[in-house]
C-alpha positions as a Python dict, from the first residue, in 0.01 Angstrom:
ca = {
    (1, 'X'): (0, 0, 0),
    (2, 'X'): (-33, -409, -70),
    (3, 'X'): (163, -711, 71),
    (4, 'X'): (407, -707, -266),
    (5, 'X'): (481, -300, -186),
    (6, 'X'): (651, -392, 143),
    (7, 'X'): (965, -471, 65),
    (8, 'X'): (1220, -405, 375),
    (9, 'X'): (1220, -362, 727),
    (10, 'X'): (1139, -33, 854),
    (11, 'X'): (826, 47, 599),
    (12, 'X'): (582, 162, 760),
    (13, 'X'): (209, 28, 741),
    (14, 'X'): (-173, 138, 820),
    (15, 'X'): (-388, -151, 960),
    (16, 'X'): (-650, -207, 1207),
    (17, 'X'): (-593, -381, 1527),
    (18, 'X'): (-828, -676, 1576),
    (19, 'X'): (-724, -786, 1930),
    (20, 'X'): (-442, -887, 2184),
    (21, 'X'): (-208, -1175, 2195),
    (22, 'X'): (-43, -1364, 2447),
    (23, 'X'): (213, -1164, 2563),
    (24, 'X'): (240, -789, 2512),
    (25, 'X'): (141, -754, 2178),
    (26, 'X'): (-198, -702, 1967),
    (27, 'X'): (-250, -867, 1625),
    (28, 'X'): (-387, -734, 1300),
    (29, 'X'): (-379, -803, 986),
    (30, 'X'): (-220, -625, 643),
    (31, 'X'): (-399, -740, 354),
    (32, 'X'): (-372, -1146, 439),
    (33, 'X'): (-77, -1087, 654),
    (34, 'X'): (-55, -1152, 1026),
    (35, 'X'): (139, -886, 1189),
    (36, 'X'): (201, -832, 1567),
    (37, 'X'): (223, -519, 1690),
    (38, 'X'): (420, -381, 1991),
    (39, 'X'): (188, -147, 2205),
    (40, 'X'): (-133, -110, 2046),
    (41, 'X'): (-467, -222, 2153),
    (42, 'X'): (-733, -380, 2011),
    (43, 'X'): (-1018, -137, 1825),
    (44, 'X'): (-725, 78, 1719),
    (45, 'X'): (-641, 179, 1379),
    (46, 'X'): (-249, 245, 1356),
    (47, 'X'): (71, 300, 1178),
    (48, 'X'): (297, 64, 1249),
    (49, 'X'): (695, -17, 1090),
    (50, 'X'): (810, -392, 1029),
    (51, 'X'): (1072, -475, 1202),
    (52, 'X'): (1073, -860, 1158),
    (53, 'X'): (959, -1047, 829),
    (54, 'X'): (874, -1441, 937),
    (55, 'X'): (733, -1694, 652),
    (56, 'X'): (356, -1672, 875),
    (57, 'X'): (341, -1330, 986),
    (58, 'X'): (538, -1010, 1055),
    (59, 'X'): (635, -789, 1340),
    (60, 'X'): (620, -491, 1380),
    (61, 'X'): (606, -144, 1635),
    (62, 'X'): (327, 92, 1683),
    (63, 'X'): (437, 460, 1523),
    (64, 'X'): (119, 627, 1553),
    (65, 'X'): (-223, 555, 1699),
    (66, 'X'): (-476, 687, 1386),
    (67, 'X'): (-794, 633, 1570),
    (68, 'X'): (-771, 569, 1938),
    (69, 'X'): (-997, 253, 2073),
    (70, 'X'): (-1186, 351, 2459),
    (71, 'X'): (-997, 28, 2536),
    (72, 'X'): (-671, 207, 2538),
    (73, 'X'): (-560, 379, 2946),
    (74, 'X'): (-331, 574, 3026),
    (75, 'X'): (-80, 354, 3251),
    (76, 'X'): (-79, 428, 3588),
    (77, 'X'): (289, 381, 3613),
    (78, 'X'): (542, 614, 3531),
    (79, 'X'): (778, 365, 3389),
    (80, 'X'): (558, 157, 3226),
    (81, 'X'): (712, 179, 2843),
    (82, 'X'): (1096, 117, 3047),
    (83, 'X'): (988, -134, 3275),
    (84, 'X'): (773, -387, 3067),
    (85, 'X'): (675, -585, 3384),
    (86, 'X'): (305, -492, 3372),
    (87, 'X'): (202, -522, 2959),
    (88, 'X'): (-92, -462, 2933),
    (89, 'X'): (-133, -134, 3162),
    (90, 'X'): (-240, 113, 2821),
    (91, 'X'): (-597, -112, 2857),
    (92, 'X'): (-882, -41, 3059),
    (93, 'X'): (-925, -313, 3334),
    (94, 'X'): (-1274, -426, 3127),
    (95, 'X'): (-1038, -407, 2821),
    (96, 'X'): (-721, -667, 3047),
    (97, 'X'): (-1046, -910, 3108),
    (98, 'X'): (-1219, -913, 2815),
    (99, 'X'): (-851, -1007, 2635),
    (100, 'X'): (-778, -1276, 2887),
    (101, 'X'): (-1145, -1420, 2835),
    (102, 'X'): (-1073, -1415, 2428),
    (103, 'X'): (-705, -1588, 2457),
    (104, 'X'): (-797, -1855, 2640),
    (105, 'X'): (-1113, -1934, 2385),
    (106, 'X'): (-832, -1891, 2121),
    (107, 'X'): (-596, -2101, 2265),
    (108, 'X'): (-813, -2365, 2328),
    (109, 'X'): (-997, -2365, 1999),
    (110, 'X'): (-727, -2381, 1824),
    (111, 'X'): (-566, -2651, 2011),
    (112, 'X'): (-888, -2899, 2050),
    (113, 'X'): (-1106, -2762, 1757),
    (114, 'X'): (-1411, -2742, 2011),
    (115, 'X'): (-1639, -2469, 1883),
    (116, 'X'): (-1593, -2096, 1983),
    (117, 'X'): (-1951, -2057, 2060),
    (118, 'X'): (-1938, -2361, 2334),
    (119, 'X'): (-1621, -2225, 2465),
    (120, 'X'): (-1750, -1849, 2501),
    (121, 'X'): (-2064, -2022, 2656),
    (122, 'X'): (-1848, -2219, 2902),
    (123, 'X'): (-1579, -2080, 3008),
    (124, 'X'): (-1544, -1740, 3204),
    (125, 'X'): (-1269, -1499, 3332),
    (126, 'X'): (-1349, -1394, 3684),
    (127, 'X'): (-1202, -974, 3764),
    (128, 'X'): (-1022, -934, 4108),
    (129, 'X'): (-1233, -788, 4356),
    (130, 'X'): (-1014, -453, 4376),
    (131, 'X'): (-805, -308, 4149),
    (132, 'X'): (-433, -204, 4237),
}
């Protein structure tokens, strides 16, 4: 299915998921198109339905997971899909750190235009010593 085939909100899409976002959403992208989607983790490929069309990207929420990435956890807490306090609990701990470690090169790249490469060099995200 291509960009022009989507037509309305609620079609449903295939696309690979390349990583996480700020916030509780991972990013892809459909043909040229940027689409954020709601509960899926990075190294997945997944079905996902638009629900919001914006002039840059689109929205949209995970309907099935195709192939499964080994960053993907089950969440320790029982209310975790209700609650939405704790986002990222469907990653692996390795999977939480090495997202934080790639947003902040994004965000700062993309706000200074210093080079990834002397970022990733630079700059490092530190785990907790224990894990809850």
């Amino acid at each position: 299915m291509s960009v022009k085939a989507i037509q309305q909100i609620g079609d449903l899409i295939e696309l690979e998921v390349d990583r996480m976002t700020f916030g509780s959403t991972a990013v892809g992208r459909f043909d040229e198109v940027v689409v954020f989607i709601e509960g899926a983790a990075p190294g997945e490929r997944v079905q996902a339905k638009i629900t919001r069309f914006k002039k840059n990207y689109w929205e949209a929420e995970l309907t099935q997971i195709l192939s499964k990435s080994n960053k993907r956890a089950t969440p320790p807490c029982p209310i975790f899909a209700a609650c939405g306090g704790c986002q990222w609990q469907h990653l692996t701990y390795e999977a939480q750190i090495e997202a934080k470690h790639d947003i902040l090169i994004h965000q700062i790249n993309r706000s200074t235009k210093i080079a990834r490469e002397d970022l990733i060099s630079k700059l490092k995200v530190h785990p907790a010593k224990s894990q809850l």
